Short mmCIF file of C-alpha atoms and ligand atoms in Angstrom, two decimals:
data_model
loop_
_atom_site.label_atom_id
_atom_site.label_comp_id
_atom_site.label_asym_id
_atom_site.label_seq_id
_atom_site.Cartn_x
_atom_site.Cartn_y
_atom_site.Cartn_z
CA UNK A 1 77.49 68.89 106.41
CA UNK A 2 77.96 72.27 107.38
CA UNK A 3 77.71 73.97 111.10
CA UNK A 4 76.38 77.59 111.18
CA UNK A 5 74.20 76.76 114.56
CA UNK A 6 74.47 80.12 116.53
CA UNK A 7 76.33 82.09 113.85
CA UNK A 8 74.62 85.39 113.53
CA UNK A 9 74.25 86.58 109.30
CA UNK A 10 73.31 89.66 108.02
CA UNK A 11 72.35 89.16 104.20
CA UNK A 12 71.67 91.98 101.80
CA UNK A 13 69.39 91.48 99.29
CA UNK A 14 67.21 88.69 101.27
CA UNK A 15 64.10 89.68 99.95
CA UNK A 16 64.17 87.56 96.73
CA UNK A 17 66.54 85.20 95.12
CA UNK A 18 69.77 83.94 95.92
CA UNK A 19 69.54 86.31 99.50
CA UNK A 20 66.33 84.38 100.49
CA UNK A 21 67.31 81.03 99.62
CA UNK A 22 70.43 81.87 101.79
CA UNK A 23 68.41 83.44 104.49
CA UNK A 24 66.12 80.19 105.03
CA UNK A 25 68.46 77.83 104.77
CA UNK A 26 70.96 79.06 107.47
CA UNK A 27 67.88 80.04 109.69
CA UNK A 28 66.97 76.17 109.37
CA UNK A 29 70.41 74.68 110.26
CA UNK A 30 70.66 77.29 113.70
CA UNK A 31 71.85 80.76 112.16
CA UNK A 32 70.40 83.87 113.59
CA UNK A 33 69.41 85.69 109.99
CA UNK A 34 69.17 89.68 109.76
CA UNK A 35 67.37 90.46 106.22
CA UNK A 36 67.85 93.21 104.80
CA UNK A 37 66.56 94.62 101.24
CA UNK A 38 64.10 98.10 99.82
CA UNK A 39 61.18 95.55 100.05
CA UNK A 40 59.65 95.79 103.50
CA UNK A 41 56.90 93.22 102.90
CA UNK A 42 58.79 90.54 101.12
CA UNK A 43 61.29 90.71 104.06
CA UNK A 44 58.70 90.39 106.63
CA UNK A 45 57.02 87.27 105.02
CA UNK A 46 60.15 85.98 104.92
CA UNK A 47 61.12 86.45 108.65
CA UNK A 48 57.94 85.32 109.68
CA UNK A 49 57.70 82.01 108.11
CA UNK A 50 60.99 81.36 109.13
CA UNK A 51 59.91 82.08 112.51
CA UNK A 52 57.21 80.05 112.22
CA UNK A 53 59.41 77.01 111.61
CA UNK A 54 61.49 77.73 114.55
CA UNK A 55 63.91 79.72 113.22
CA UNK A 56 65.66 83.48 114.44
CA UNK A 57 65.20 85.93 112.53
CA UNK A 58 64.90 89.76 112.28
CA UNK A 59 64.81 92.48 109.49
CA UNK A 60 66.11 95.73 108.19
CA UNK A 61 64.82 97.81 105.49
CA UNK A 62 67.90 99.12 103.45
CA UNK A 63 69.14 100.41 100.40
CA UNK A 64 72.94 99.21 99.96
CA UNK A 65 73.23 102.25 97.88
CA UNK A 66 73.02 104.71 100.83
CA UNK A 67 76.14 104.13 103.60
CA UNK A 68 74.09 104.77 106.95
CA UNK A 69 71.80 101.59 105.72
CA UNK A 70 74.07 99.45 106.04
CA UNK A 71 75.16 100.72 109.61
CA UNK A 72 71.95 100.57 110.59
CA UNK A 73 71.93 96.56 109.05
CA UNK A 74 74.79 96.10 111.06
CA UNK A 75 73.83 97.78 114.25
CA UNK A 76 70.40 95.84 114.01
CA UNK A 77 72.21 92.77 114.29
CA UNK A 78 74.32 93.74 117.13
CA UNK A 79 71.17 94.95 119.06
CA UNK A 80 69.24 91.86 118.62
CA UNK A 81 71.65 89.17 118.45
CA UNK A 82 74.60 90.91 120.15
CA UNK A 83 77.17 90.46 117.61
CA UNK A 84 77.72 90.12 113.69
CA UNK A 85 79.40 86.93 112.18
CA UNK A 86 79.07 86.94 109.22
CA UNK A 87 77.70 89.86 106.50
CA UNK A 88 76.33 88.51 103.06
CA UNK A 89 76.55 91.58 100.52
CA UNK A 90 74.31 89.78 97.57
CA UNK A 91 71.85 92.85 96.91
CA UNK A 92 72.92 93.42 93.28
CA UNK A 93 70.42 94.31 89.67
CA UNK A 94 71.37 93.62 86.38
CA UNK A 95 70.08 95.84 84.04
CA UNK A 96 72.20 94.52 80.63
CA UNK A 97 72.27 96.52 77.74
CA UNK A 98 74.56 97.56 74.35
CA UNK A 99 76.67 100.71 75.35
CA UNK A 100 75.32 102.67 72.53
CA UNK A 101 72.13 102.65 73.72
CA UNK A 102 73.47 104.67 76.47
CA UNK A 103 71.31 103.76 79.54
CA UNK A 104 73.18 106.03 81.88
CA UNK A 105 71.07 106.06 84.90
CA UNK A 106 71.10 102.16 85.01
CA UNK A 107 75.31 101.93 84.57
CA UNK A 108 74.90 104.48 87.68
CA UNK A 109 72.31 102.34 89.62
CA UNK A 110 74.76 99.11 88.56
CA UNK A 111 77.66 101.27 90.33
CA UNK A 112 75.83 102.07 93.31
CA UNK A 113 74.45 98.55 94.24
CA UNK A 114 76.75 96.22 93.06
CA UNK A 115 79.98 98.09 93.95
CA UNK A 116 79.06 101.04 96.08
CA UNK A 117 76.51 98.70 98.25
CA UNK A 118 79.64 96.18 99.15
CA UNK A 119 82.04 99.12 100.09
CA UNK A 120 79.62 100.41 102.04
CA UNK A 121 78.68 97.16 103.80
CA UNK A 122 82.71 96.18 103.72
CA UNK A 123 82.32 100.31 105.86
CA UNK A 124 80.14 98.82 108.12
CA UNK A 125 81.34 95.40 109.49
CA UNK A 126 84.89 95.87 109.42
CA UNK A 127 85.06 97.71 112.61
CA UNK A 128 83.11 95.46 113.88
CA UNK A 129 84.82 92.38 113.13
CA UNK A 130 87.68 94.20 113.70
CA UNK A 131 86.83 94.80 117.75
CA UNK A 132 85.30 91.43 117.75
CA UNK A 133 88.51 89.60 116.62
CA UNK A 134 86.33 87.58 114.17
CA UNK A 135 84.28 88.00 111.40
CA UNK A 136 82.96 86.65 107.85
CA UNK A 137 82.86 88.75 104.64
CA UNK A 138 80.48 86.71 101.53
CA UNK A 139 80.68 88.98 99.03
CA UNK A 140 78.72 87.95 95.82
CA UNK A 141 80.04 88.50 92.38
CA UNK A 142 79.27 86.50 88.86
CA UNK A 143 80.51 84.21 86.39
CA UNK A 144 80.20 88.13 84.93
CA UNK A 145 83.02 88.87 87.28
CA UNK A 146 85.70 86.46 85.10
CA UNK A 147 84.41 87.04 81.84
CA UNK A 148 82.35 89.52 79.68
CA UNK A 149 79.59 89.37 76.85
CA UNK A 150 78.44 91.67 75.00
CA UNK A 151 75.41 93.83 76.55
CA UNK A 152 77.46 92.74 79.92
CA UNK A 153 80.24 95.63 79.59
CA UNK A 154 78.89 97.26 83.16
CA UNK A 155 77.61 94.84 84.59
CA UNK A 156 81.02 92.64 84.38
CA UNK A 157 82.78 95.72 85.50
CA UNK A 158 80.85 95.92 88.53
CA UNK A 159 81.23 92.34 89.17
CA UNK A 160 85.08 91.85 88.39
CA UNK A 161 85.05 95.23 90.94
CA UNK A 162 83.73 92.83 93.77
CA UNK A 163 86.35 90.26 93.26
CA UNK A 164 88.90 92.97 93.23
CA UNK A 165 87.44 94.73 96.64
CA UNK A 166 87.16 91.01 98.22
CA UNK A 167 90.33 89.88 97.12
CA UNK A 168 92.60 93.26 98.74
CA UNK A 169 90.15 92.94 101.86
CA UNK A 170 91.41 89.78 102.14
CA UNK A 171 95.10 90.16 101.68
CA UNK A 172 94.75 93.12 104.63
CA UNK A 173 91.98 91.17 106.53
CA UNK A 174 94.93 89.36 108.62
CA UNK A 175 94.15 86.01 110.22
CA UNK A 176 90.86 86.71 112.09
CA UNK A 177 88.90 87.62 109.42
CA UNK A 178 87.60 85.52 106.32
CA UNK A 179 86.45 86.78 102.71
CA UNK A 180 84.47 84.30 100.49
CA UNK A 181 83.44 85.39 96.66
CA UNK A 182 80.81 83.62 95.46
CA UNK A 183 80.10 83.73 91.66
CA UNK A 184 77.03 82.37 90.69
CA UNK A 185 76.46 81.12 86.95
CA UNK A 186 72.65 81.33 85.66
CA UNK A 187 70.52 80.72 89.28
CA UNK A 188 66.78 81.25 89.22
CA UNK A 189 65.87 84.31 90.65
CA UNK A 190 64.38 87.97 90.04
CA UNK A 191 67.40 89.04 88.26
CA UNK A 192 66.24 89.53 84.59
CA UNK A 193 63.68 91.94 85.93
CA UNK A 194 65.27 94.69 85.70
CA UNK A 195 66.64 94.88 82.09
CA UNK A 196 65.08 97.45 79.65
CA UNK A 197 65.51 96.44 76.13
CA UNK A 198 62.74 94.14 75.04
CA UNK A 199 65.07 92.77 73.18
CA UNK A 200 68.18 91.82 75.49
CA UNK A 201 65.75 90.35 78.18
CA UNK A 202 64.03 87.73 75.85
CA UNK A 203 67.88 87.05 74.81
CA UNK A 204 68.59 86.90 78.62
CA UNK A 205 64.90 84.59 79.60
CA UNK A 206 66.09 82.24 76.88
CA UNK A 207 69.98 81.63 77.97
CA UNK A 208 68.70 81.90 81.24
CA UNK A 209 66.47 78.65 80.77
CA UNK A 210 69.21 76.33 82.29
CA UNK A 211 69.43 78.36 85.30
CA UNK A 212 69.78 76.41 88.47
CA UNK A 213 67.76 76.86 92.01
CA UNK A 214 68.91 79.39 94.41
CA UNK A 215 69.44 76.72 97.01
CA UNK A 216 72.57 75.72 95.18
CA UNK A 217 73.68 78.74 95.96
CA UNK A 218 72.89 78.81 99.25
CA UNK A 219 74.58 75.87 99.99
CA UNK A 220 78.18 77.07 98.91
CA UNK A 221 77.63 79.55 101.10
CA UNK A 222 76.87 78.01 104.33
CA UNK A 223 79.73 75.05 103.33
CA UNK A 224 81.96 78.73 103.11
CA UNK A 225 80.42 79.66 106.76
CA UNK A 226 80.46 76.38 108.05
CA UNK A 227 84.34 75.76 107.62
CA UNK A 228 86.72 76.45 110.89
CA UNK A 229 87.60 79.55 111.58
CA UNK A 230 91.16 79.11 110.30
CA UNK A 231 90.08 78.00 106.95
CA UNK A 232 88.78 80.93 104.53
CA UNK A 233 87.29 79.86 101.55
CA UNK A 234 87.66 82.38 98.81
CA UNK A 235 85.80 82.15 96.57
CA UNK A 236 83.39 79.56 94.83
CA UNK A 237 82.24 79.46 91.37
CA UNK A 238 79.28 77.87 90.59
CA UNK A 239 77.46 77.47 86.57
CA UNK A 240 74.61 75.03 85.72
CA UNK A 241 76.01 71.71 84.32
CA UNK A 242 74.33 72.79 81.38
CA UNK A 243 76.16 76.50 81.35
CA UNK A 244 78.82 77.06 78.16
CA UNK A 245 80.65 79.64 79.64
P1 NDP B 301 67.11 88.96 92.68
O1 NDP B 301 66.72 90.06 91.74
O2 NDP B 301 66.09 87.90 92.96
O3 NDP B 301 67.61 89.57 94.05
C1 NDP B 301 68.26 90.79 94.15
C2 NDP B 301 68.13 91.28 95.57
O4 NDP B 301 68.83 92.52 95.69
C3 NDP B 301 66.69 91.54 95.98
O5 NDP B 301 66.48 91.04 97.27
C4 NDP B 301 66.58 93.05 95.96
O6 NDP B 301 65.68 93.46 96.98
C5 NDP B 301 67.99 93.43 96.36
N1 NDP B 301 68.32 94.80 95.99
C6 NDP B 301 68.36 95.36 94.76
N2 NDP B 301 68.69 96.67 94.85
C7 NDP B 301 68.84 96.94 96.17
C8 NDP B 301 69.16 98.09 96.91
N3 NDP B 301 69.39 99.26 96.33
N4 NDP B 301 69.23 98.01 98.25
C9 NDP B 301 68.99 96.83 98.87
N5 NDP B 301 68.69 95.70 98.24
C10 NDP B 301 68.61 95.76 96.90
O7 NDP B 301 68.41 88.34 92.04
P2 NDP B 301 69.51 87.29 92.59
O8 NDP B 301 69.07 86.63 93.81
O9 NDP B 301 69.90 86.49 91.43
O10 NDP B 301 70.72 88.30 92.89
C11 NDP B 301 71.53 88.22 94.04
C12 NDP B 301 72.97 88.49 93.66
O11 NDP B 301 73.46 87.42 92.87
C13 NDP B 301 73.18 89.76 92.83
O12 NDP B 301 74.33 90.43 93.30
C14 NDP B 301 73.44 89.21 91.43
O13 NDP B 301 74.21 90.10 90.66
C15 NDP B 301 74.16 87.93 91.77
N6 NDP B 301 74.17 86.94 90.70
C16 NDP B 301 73.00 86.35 90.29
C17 NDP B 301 73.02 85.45 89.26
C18 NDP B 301 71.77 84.82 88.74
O14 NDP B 301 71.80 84.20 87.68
N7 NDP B 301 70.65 84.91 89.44
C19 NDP B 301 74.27 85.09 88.58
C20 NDP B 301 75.43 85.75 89.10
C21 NDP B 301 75.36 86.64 90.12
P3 NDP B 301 64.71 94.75 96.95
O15 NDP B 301 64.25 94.93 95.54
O16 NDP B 301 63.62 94.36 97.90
O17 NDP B 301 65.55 95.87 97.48
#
């Protein structure tokens, strides 16, 4: 269906979620996985089962928030696999909540992950797709990233933010170089987790019931990977049958 054998991914975010599903299932069709995320023994549970099933894979502990982490995702992929492919900047948090209840610190977290962590992944691959002459850009946005909701005001911005980055990286990419959005609807994952009002996150749980496994996420995005090298996906959006809007 899809041909990633040899390709080598770095994935933010791989410690949970939509980043592991991805990380396992390219591992298991021939990709060479780097995982990266702040969670050093969910990563290396990860890398290890995958090893045990035959797969390649290695790890990083980042935080997407701070620049030199991503270099150092990068670099770990170079030094172990000898190049980068593709990068997979998925590590993202949303912390919803009404603007009046002005949660500050998590609109500045929201900032620093979900936009800040792409630029600075964006920072750290270019060159070297650039000197390669090839590369793959999966940045991951939202359903949040077309439309907003109320409690959502941030966290859409942040979101509609990554299709804006992906979309002028890929107008001055040039013809070696591919950028995919992906825009999950409701996926089962971790995601929820981090919102603060009681309130809002049993909201949240509830919508969040029809929320489809990670895997279907995964796929899109080794169907993006797997495509020749002259096609570029851009982006995929992707809601539960059972999602209104
Ligand atoms: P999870 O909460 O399960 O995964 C989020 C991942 O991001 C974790 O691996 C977490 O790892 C990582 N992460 C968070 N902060 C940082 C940081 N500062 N540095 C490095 N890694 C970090 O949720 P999902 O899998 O759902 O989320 C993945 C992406 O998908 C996010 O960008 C999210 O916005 C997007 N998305 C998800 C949807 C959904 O319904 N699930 C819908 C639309 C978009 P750790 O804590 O170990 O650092």
């Amino acid at each position: 269906m899809f041909d990633v054998k040899g390709k080598v991914v770095a994935i933010t975010g791989a410690s949970s979620g939509i980043g592991e599903a991805v990380a396992r299932l390219l591992a298991a069709a021939g990709a060479k996985v780097v995982l990266g995320a702040r969670r050093a023994d969910r990563l290396e549970i990860i890398a290890a089962d995958i090893r045990k099933k035959q797969g390649e894979a290695d790890l990083q502990v980042i935080d997407v928030s701070k620049r030199e982490d991503l270099e150092r995702l990068v670099k770990k992929a170079q030094d172990r696999f000898g190049r980068l492919d593709v990068l997979i900047s998925n590590a993202g948090l949303m912390p919803l909540s009404p603007l009046d209840q002005l949660k500050v610190e998590e609109w500045d977290r929201m900032i620093d992950v979900n936009i800040k962590g792409v630029l600075y992944g964006i920072a750290a691959a270019l060159p070297v797709f650039r000197k390669q002459n090839s590369g793959h850009f999966i940045n991951v946005s939202s359903v949040a990233g077309h439309r907003i909701g109320p409690n959502g005001a941030v966290y859409s911005a942040t979101k509609f933010a990554v299709r804006a980055i992906s979309e002028g990286l890929r107008q001055e990419a040039g013809d070696k170089i591919r950028v995919t959005i992906i825009s999950p609807g409701a996926v089962e994952s971790e995601l929820a987790s981090t919102i603060s009002d009681p309130a809002v996150k049993k909201r949240v749980e509830d919508y969040r019931k029809m929320a489809i496994p990670a895997e279907a996420i995964a796929s899109a995005m080794a169907y993006a990977i797997g495509q020749p090298g002259n096609v570029d996906v851009n982006e995929i959006l992707i809601r539960p049958t059972a999602q209104p809007s």
